CSV table of C-alpha atoms and ligand atoms in Angstrom, one decimal:
chain,number,residue,atom,x,y,z
A,1,MET,CA,-10.0,-33.5,5.4
A,2,ASN,CA,-11.1,-37.1,5.7
A,3,GLN,CA,-10.4,-39.0,2.5
A,4,LYS,CA,-12.7,-41.9,3.2
A,5,LYS,CA,-15.7,-39.6,3.8
A,6,ARG,CA,-15.0,-38.0,0.4
A,7,ILE,CA,-14.9,-41.2,-1.5
A,8,MET,CA,-18.2,-42.5,0.1
A,9,ASN,CA,-20.1,-39.4,-0.9
A,10,LYS,CA,-20.4,-39.2,-4.7
A,11,ARG,CA,-20.1,-35.5,-5.1
A,12,GLN,CA,-19.6,-32.7,-7.6
A,13,LYS,CA,-15.9,-31.9,-7.9
A,14,SER,CA,-15.0,-28.3,-7.7
A,15,ILE,CA,-12.0,-26.0,-8.2
A,16,TRP,CA,-12.1,-22.8,-6.3
A,17,VAL,CA,-10.4,-19.5,-7.1
A,18,PHE,CA,-10.0,-16.9,-4.4
A,19,GLY,CA,-11.2,-13.5,-5.6
A,20,ASP,CA,-8.2,-11.2,-4.9
A,21,TYR,CA,-9.6,-8.0,-6.5
A,22,ARG,CA,-8.0,-5.3,-4.4
A,23,ASN,CA,-5.4,-4.4,-7.0
A,24,TYR,CA,-7.6,-5.4,-9.9
A,25,TYR,CA,-6.5,-2.7,-12.4
A,26,SER,CA,-2.8,-3.5,-12.0
A,27,ASN,CA,-3.0,-7.2,-11.3
A,28,ARG,CA,-5.5,-9.5,-13.0
A,29,VAL,CA,-4.3,-12.7,-11.4
A,30,THR,CA,-7.7,-13.9,-10.3
A,31,LEU,CA,-8.9,-13.7,-13.9
A,32,GLN,CA,-5.9,-15.6,-15.1
A,33,LEU,CA,-6.5,-18.3,-12.4
A,34,LEU,CA,-10.2,-18.6,-13.5
A,35,SER,CA,-9.0,-19.2,-17.0
A,36,LYS,CA,-6.7,-22.0,-15.9
A,37,ALA,CA,-9.4,-23.4,-13.5
A,38,VAL,CA,-11.8,-23.6,-16.5
A,39,ASP,CA,-9.2,-25.6,-18.3
A,40,LEU,CA,-8.5,-28.0,-15.5
A,41,ALA,CA,-12.2,-28.3,-14.6
A,42,ARG,CA,-13.2,-29.4,-18.1
A,43,PHE,CA,-10.7,-32.2,-17.8
A,44,ILE,CA,-12.2,-33.7,-14.6
A,45,SER,CA,-15.8,-32.5,-15.0
A,46,ALA,CA,-15.6,-30.1,-12.1
A,47,GLU,CA,-17.3,-26.9,-11.3
A,48,VAL,CA,-15.3,-23.6,-11.2
A,49,CYS,CA,-16.2,-21.6,-8.1
A,50,ALA,CA,-15.0,-18.1,-7.2
A,51,ILE,CA,-15.0,-16.7,-3.7
A,52,VAL,CA,-15.7,-13.0,-3.2
A,53,PHE,CA,-15.7,-11.4,0.2
A,54,GLY,CA,-16.0,-7.7,0.8
A,55,HIS,CA,-18.4,-4.9,0.7
A,56,GLU,CA,-20.3,-3.7,-2.5
A,57,ILE,CA,-18.9,-6.6,-4.5
A,58,GLU,CA,-21.4,-6.8,-7.4
A,59,GLU,CA,-18.7,-5.7,-9.9
A,60,TRP,CA,-16.5,-8.6,-9.0
A,61,ILE,CA,-19.4,-11.1,-9.0
A,62,MET,CA,-20.1,-9.9,-12.6
A,63,GLU,CA,-16.5,-10.0,-13.6
A,64,TYR,CA,-15.7,-13.5,-12.3
A,65,THR,CA,-18.9,-14.8,-13.9
A,66,ALA,CA,-17.8,-13.2,-17.2
A,67,HIS,CA,-14.4,-14.8,-16.9
A,68,GLY,CA,-15.5,-18.4,-16.3
A,69,ALA,CA,-16.9,-19.0,-12.8
A,70,ASP,CA,-19.8,-21.4,-12.7
A,71,ARG,CA,-20.7,-20.6,-9.1
A,72,ILE,CA,-19.8,-17.7,-6.8
A,73,PHE,CA,-19.7,-17.8,-3.1
A,74,ALA,CA,-20.3,-14.2,-2.1
A,75,ILE,CA,-20.3,-12.6,1.3
A,76,ASP,CA,-21.1,-8.9,1.2
A,77,HIS,CA,-20.8,-7.2,4.6
A,78,PRO,CA,-19.5,-3.7,5.7
A,79,SER,CA,-17.1,-5.4,8.2
A,80,LEU,CA,-15.4,-7.1,5.2
A,81,ALA,CA,-14.7,-3.9,3.4
A,82,ASN,CA,-11.1,-4.0,4.5
A,83,TYR,CA,-9.0,-7.0,4.3
A,84,ASN,CA,-8.4,-8.7,7.7
A,85,THR,CA,-6.4,-11.9,7.7
A,86,GLU,CA,-7.9,-13.5,10.7
A,87,ASN,CA,-11.5,-12.8,9.8
A,88,TYR,CA,-11.0,-13.8,6.2
A,89,LEU,CA,-9.4,-17.0,7.3
A,90,ALA,CA,-12.1,-17.9,9.7
A,91,ILE,CA,-14.8,-17.4,7.0
A,92,ILE,CA,-13.1,-19.3,4.3
A,93,GLU,CA,-12.1,-22.2,6.6
A,94,LYS,CA,-15.7,-22.7,7.6
A,95,LEU,CA,-16.8,-22.6,3.9
A,96,VAL,CA,-14.2,-25.1,2.9
A,97,ARG,CA,-15.1,-27.5,5.6
A,98,GLN,CA,-18.8,-27.2,4.6
A,99,ARG,CA,-18.3,-27.6,0.8
A,100,ASP,CA,-15.2,-29.7,0.5
A,101,PRO,CA,-13.5,-28.4,-2.7
A,102,ASP,CA,-10.9,-30.5,-4.5
A,103,VAL,CA,-8.6,-27.6,-5.3
A,104,ILE,CA,-8.1,-24.0,-4.1
A,105,LEU,CA,-6.1,-21.6,-6.3
A,106,ILE,CA,-4.9,-18.2,-4.9
A,107,GLY,CA,-2.8,-15.5,-6.6
A,108,ALA,CA,0.7,-15.1,-5.3
A,109,THR,CA,0.1,-11.5,-4.5
A,110,ASP,CA,1.2,-9.9,-1.2
A,111,PHE,CA,-2.3,-10.7,0.0
A,112,GLY,CA,-2.3,-14.3,-1.3
A,113,ARG,CA,1.2,-15.0,0.0
A,114,GLU,CA,0.1,-14.0,3.5
A,115,PHE,CA,-3.3,-15.6,3.4
A,116,ALA,CA,-2.8,-19.0,1.6
A,117,PRO,CA,-0.3,-20.7,3.8
A,118,ARG,CA,-2.3,-19.9,6.9
A,119,LEU,CA,-5.3,-21.4,5.3
A,120,ALA,CA,-3.5,-24.6,4.4
A,121,LYS,CA,-2.2,-24.9,8.0
A,122,ARG,CA,-5.8,-24.5,9.3
A,123,LEU,CA,-7.0,-27.1,6.9
A,124,ASN,CA,-4.1,-29.4,7.6
A,125,THR,CA,-3.3,-29.8,3.9
A,126,GLY,CA,-0.3,-29.1,1.7
A,127,ILE,CA,0.3,-26.0,-0.4
A,128,SER,CA,2.8,-25.2,-3.2
A,129,ALA,CA,3.8,-21.6,-3.2
A,130,ASP,CA,4.5,-19.4,-6.3
A,131,CYS,CA,3.6,-22.0,-8.9
A,132,VAL,CA,4.5,-21.3,-12.5
A,133,GLY,CA,2.3,-24.0,-14.0
A,134,LEU,CA,-0.6,-26.3,-13.1
A,135,ASP,CA,-1.9,-29.5,-14.6
A,136,ILE,CA,-4.3,-32.2,-13.4
A,137,THR,CA,-4.6,-36.0,-13.8
A,138,GLU,CA,-7.8,-37.7,-14.8
A,139,ASP,CA,-8.5,-38.7,-11.2
A,140,GLY,CA,-8.1,-35.1,-10.1
A,141,LEU,CA,-4.6,-35.0,-8.7
A,142,LEU,CA,-3.4,-31.4,-9.2
A,143,ILE,CA,0.2,-31.2,-10.5
A,144,GLN,CA,1.7,-28.0,-9.0
A,145,ILE,CA,4.7,-26.9,-10.9
A,146,ALA,CA,7.0,-24.7,-8.8
A,147,PRO,CA,10.6,-23.6,-8.9
A,148,SER,CA,12.8,-25.4,-6.3
A,149,PHE,CA,16.4,-25.7,-5.2
A,150,GLY,CA,17.0,-22.0,-5.6
A,151,GLY,CA,15.1,-22.0,-8.9
A,152,ASN,CA,17.5,-24.4,-10.6
A,153,MET,CA,14.7,-27.0,-11.1
A,154,LEU,CA,11.0,-27.0,-11.7
A,155,ALA,CA,9.4,-29.5,-9.4
A,156,GLU,CA,6.1,-31.2,-10.0
A,157,ILE,CA,4.4,-31.4,-6.6
A,158,VAL,CA,1.3,-33.4,-5.8
A,159,THR,CA,-0.8,-33.5,-2.6
A,160,GLU,CA,-1.8,-37.1,-2.5
A,161,ASN,CA,-3.3,-37.7,0.9
A,162,HIS,CA,-4.9,-34.4,2.0
A,163,ARG,CA,-7.6,-32.2,0.6
A,164,PRO,CA,-8.1,-29.6,-0.6
A,165,GLN,CA,-5.1,-29.3,-2.9
A,166,MET,CA,-3.8,-25.8,-2.7
A,167,ALA,CA,-1.5,-23.6,-4.7
A,168,THR,CA,-0.5,-20.0,-5.0
A,169,VAL,CA,0.3,-19.0,-8.6
A,170,ARG,CA,2.4,-16.1,-9.8
A,171,PRO,CA,0.6,-13.3,-11.6
A,172,GLY,CA,1.2,-13.5,-15.3
A,173,THR,CA,1.6,-17.3,-15.4
A,174,PHE,CA,-1.7,-17.8,-17.3
A,175,LYS,CA,-3.6,-15.8,-19.8
A,176,GLU,CA,-7.1,-14.7,-18.9
A,177,ILE,CA,-9.9,-15.7,-21.2
A,178,PRO,CA,-11.8,-12.9,-22.9
A,179,HIS,CA,-14.8,-11.8,-20.8
A,180,ASN,CA,-18.3,-12.9,-21.9
A,181,TYR,CA,-21.0,-10.9,-20.2
A,182,GLU,CA,-23.6,-13.3,-21.5
A,183,ARG,CA,-22.4,-16.0,-19.2
A,184,LYS,CA,-24.4,-16.9,-16.1
A,185,ALA,CA,-23.2,-18.3,-12.8
A,186,ILE,CA,-25.0,-19.5,-9.7
A,187,VAL,CA,-24.4,-16.8,-7.1
A,188,GLU,CA,-24.7,-18.0,-3.5
A,189,ARG,CA,-25.1,-15.0,-1.3
A,190,LEU,CA,-24.0,-16.3,2.1
A,191,PRO,CA,-24.7,-14.7,5.5
A,192,LEU,CA,-21.9,-13.6,7.7
A,193,LYS,CA,-21.9,-15.1,11.2
A,194,ASP,CA,-20.7,-12.4,13.7
A,195,LYS,CA,-19.1,-15.1,15.8
A,196,LEU,CA,-16.6,-15.7,13.0
A,197,LEU,CA,-15.3,-12.1,13.3
A,198,LYS,CA,-12.9,-12.5,16.2
A,199,SER,CA,-9.8,-10.9,14.8
A,200,ARG,CA,-7.2,-9.6,17.2
A,201,ILE,CA,-6.2,-7.1,14.6
A,202,ARG,CA,-7.9,-3.7,14.5
A,203,LEU,CA,-7.6,-1.5,11.4
A,204,ILE,CA,-6.7,2.0,12.5
A,205,GLU,CA,-6.1,3.6,9.1
A,206,TYR,CA,-5.9,2.6,5.5
A,207,GLU,CA,-3.7,4.5,3.1
A,208,ARG,CA,-2.9,3.7,-0.5
A,209,ALA,CA,0.8,3.7,-1.4
A,210,THR,CA,1.5,6.8,-3.5
A,211,ALA,CA,4.3,5.3,-5.5
A,212,LYS,CA,3.6,4.5,-9.1
A,213,GLU,CA,2.2,1.0,-9.3
A,214,HIS,CA,4.2,-1.1,-11.7
A,215,THR,CA,2.2,-2.8,-14.3
A,216,ILE,CA,5.1,-4.6,-15.7
A,217,GLU,CA,3.3,-7.9,-16.0
A,218,ASN,CA,1.0,-6.4,-18.6
A,219,ALA,CA,3.5,-4.2,-20.5
A,220,THR,CA,4.1,-4.9,-24.2
A,221,VAL,CA,7.6,-3.4,-24.2
A,222,ILE,CA,10.0,-3.9,-21.4
A,223,VAL,CA,13.5,-2.7,-21.0
A,224,CYS,CA,15.3,-4.7,-18.4
A,225,GLY,CA,18.7,-4.0,-16.9
A,226,GLY,CA,21.2,-5.9,-14.9
A,227,ARG,CA,24.5,-5.5,-13.1
A,228,GLY,CA,26.3,-5.0,-16.4
A,229,LEU,CA,24.9,-1.4,-16.4
A,230,SER,CA,27.5,-0.7,-13.7
A,231,ASN,CA,25.8,1.9,-11.6
A,232,LYS,CA,22.4,3.5,-10.7
A,233,LYS,CA,22.9,6.5,-13.0
A,234,ASN,CA,23.3,4.2,-16.1
A,235,PHE,CA,20.5,2.0,-14.9
A,236,ARG,CA,18.1,5.0,-14.6
A,237,LYS,CA,18.7,5.8,-18.3
A,238,LEU,CA,16.3,2.8,-18.9
A,239,ASP,CA,13.5,5.1,-17.7
A,240,GLU,CA,14.2,7.4,-20.6
A,241,LEU,CA,14.3,4.5,-23.1
A,242,ALA,CA,11.1,3.0,-21.7
A,243,LYS,CA,9.3,6.3,-22.0
A,244,LEU,CA,10.4,6.7,-25.6
A,245,LEU,CA,9.2,3.2,-26.4
A,246,GLY,CA,6.0,3.4,-24.3
A,247,GLY,CA,7.2,0.6,-22.1
A,248,ASP,CA,8.1,-0.3,-18.6
A,249,VAL,CA,11.4,-1.0,-16.7
A,250,GLY,CA,12.4,-4.4,-15.3
A,251,ALA,CA,15.4,-5.3,-13.2
A,252,THR,CA,17.5,-8.3,-12.0
A,253,ARG,CA,17.9,-9.1,-8.3
A,254,PRO,CA,21.4,-7.6,-7.8
A,255,VAL,CA,20.1,-4.3,-9.2
A,256,VAL,CA,17.2,-4.3,-6.8
A,257,ASN,CA,19.4,-5.3,-3.9
A,258,ALA,CA,21.7,-2.4,-4.8
A,259,GLY,CA,18.8,0.0,-4.7
A,260,TRP,CA,18.9,1.0,-8.4
A,261,ALA,CA,15.3,-0.2,-8.8
A,262,ALA,CA,12.3,-0.9,-6.7
A,263,HIS,CA,11.3,-4.5,-5.8
A,264,GLN,CA,8.2,-4.2,-8.0
A,265,ALA,CA,10.5,-4.1,-11.0
A,266,LEU,CA,12.1,-7.4,-10.2
A,267,VAL,CA,11.7,-10.0,-13.0
A,268,GLY,CA,12.1,-13.7,-12.3
A,269,GLN,CA,11.6,-16.4,-9.8
A,270,ALA,CA,11.4,-14.0,-6.8
A,271,GLY,CA,9.7,-11.3,-8.8
A,272,LYS,CA,7.3,-10.8,-11.7
A,273,GLN,CA,6.5,-13.0,-14.7
A,274,ILE,CA,6.4,-10.9,-17.8
A,275,LYS,CA,5.0,-11.4,-21.3
A,276,PRO,CA,6.1,-8.4,-23.4
A,277,LYS,CA,6.0,-8.5,-27.2
A,278,ILE,CA,9.5,-7.0,-27.1
A,279,LEU,CA,12.1,-7.3,-24.3
A,280,PHE,CA,15.4,-5.4,-24.2
A,281,SER,CA,17.9,-7.0,-21.9
A,282,PHE,CA,20.9,-4.8,-21.0
A,283,GLY,CA,23.9,-6.3,-19.1
A,284,ILE,CA,22.0,-9.3,-17.8
A,285,SER,CA,23.8,-12.7,-17.6
A,286,GLY,CA,20.6,-14.8,-17.9
A,287,ALA,CA,20.6,-16.8,-14.7
A,288,ILE,CA,17.8,-19.3,-14.5
A,289,GLN,CA,16.2,-17.4,-11.6
A,290,HIS,CA,15.8,-14.4,-13.9
A,291,THR,CA,14.9,-16.2,-17.1
A,292,ALA,CA,12.2,-18.1,-15.2
A,293,GLY,CA,10.2,-14.8,-15.4
A,294,LEU,CA,10.6,-14.4,-19.2
A,295,GLY,CA,8.7,-17.5,-20.4
A,296,GLU,CA,6.2,-15.5,-22.5
A,297,ALA,CA,8.5,-12.8,-23.9
A,298,GLN,CA,7.9,-12.9,-27.7
A,299,PHE,CA,11.1,-11.2,-29.0
A,300,ILE,CA,14.2,-10.6,-27.0
A,301,ILE,CA,17.1,-8.2,-27.8
A,302,ALA,CA,20.1,-8.7,-25.5
A,303,VAL,CA,23.1,-6.5,-25.1
A,304,ASN,CA,26.1,-7.9,-23.3
A,305,LYS,CA,29.8,-7.7,-23.6
A,306,ASN,CA,30.1,-11.4,-23.2
A,307,GLN,CA,28.8,-13.3,-26.3
A,308,GLN,CA,28.6,-16.5,-24.3
A,309,ALA,CA,26.2,-15.2,-21.6
A,310,ALA,CA,23.0,-17.3,-21.3
A,311,MET,CA,20.9,-14.3,-22.0
A,312,MET,CA,22.6,-13.8,-25.4
A,313,LYS,CA,22.0,-17.4,-26.3
A,314,MET,CA,18.2,-17.2,-25.6
A,315,ALA,CA,17.9,-13.8,-27.4
A,316,ASP,CA,16.5,-13.4,-30.9
A,317,VAL,CA,19.0,-10.6,-31.5
A,318,ALA,CA,22.3,-10.6,-29.5
A,319,ILE,CA,24.4,-7.5,-29.6
A,320,VAL,CA,28.0,-7.7,-28.2
A,321,ALA,CA,28.6,-4.2,-26.8
A,322,ASP,CA,29.0,-2.1,-23.7
A,323,ALA,CA,25.4,-1.9,-22.3
A,324,SER,CA,25.6,1.7,-21.2
A,325,ASP,CA,27.1,2.9,-24.4
A,326,LEU,CA,24.5,1.1,-26.5
A,327,LEU,CA,21.7,2.3,-24.3
A,328,GLY,CA,22.9,5.9,-24.6
A,329,ALA,CA,23.2,5.6,-28.4
A,330,LEU,CA,19.7,4.1,-28.7
A,331,ILE,CA,18.1,6.9,-26.8
A,332,LYS,CA,19.9,9.4,-28.9
A,333,GLU,CA,18.9,7.8,-32.1
A,334,LEU,CA,15.2,7.4,-31.0
A,335,LYS,CA,15.0,11.0,-30.0
A,336,LYS,CA,16.5,12.1,-33.3
A,337,ARG,CA,13.9,10.0,-35.2
A,338,ILE,CA,11.0,11.2,-33.1
A,339,ARG,CA,12.1,14.9,-33.7
A,340,GLY,CA,12.0,13.9,-37.4
B,1,FAD,C1,16.5,-18.2,-4.6
B,1,FAD,C2,17.0,-17.2,-5.6
B,1,FAD,C3,16.0,-16.5,-6.3
B,1,FAD,C4,16.4,-15.5,-7.2
B,1,FAD,N1,15.5,-14.8,-7.9
B,1,FAD,C5,15.8,-13.9,-8.8
B,1,FAD,C6,14.9,-13.2,-9.6
B,1,FAD,O1,13.7,-13.3,-9.4
B,1,FAD,N2,15.3,-12.4,-10.5
B,1,FAD,C7,16.7,-12.2,-10.8
B,1,FAD,O2,17.0,-11.4,-11.7
B,1,FAD,N3,17.6,-12.9,-10.1
B,1,FAD,C8,17.2,-13.7,-9.1
B,1,FAD,N4,18.2,-14.4,-8.4
B,1,FAD,C9,19.6,-14.0,-8.7
B,1,FAD,C10,20.2,-14.7,-9.9
B,1,FAD,O3,20.6,-16.0,-9.5
B,1,FAD,C11,21.3,-14.0,-10.5
B,1,FAD,O4,22.3,-13.7,-9.6
B,1,FAD,C12,20.9,-12.6,-11.1
B,1,FAD,O5,19.8,-12.8,-12.0
B,1,FAD,C13,22.1,-12.0,-11.9
B,1,FAD,O6,21.7,-10.7,-12.2
B,1,FAD,P1,22.5,-9.9,-13.4
B,1,FAD,O7,22.4,-10.7,-14.7
B,1,FAD,O8,22.1,-8.5,-13.3
B,1,FAD,O9,24.0,-10.0,-12.9
B,1,FAD,P2,25.3,-10.9,-13.3
B,1,FAD,O10,25.0,-12.3,-13.2
B,1,FAD,O11,26.4,-10.4,-12.5
B,1,FAD,O12,25.5,-10.5,-14.8
B,1,FAD,C14,25.9,-9.3,-15.3
B,1,FAD,C15,26.0,-9.5,-16.8
B,1,FAD,O13,26.4,-8.2,-17.4
B,1,FAD,C16,27.4,-8.4,-18.3
B,1,FAD,N5,28.2,-7.2,-18.3
B,1,FAD,C17,29.1,-6.8,-17.4
B,1,FAD,N6,29.6,-5.6,-17.8
B,1,FAD,C18,29.0,-5.2,-18.9
B,1,FAD,C19,29.0,-4.1,-19.8
B,1,FAD,N7,29.8,-3.0,-19.5
B,1,FAD,N8,28.3,-4.1,-20.9
B,1,FAD,C20,27.5,-5.2,-21.2
B,1,FAD,N9,27.4,-6.3,-20.4
B,1,FAD,C21,28.1,-6.3,-19.3
B,1,FAD,C22,28.2,-9.6,-17.9
B,1,FAD,O14,28.9,-10.2,-19.0
B,1,FAD,C23,27.1,-10.5,-17.3
B,1,FAD,O15,26.6,-11.3,-18.2
B,1,FAD,C24,17.8,-15.3,-7.5
B,1,FAD,C25,18.8,-16.1,-6.8
B,1,FAD,C26,18.3,-17.0,-5.9
B,1,FAD,C27,19.4,-17.8,-5.2
């Protein structure tokens, strides 16, 4: 977007958050982004705007208002009931060109990861993918903090010459602010121009995955396992421990690659950011790509046969032991105590 034109028109700054509500109950990334947007907007006196496309979307309008949006761009139309990349892109591109936001934040969900880079390309602007932090300068330059060089460094990226500034952000990176149903927002209900709906994709059928949806980002107890558990049978004992503790199971990448756990359980740079109160870590070395996902774990108990492992050094309690043996013993002891 033309920088000169922006400077000449004294305008209300705005930070937009894309409303990704389709997996709302397992993934509250839009609310987390709204919370961060409120923070950033305060600093540069900007308006926080949420975009909601879909059909029968009143619930989301209410929810985004309660979680910090000042203005909502809403398009409610039966043809938007199901997500369609090309249609969604055409609509949002037009809206962005009309309203000229400073920043657009999108959750790094499957949906956001597909949608956001395409939008950036259409708008001829930059985007940082999978950010794990955001900040802003007084003059509105968004600092996009993202893992780079294989996750060995956190880079601070800025988009100096193009607008809007865009970032996708990992679920779990920010905490949502508590809802306030007294809040009011300006809701702009926009018409949908048929000519924008030119998608080459036709939806034939929509079926929800039957597999249990992991809610690992929101779990308060997580038992996480790595290659040190040796095999799938040992690893699956974590299910039993998680059940006894009322928690969820997380995994490292080699474990996921070996097929011991589903990709949704992956914790770290390429997976989920977790924020449990208690994290058990069995047979995990603590590579930076894994620990990048543990930023908000409050209390870590690590089990490793190598005392020098990075995971042991960052743990609050480090137990030098065989991971499978200790896991088995812990399950046995917990069962005994539960039986009384
Ligand atoms: C671009 C990129 C992205 C990545 N993203 C991720 C990511 O999101 N998440 C992730 O996890 N990884 C990721 N990785 C991989 C990461 O670099 C590490 O390879 C991985 O985290 C190591 O997993 P691990 O700890 O299970 O295995 P290892 O590093 O092999 O560690 C196994 C540990 O188990 C201990 N051990 C062995 N036997 C026993 C035993 N009997 N009892 C107790 N302890 C034992 C060992 O001492 C060792 O510390 C990524 C890599 C790249 C390049």
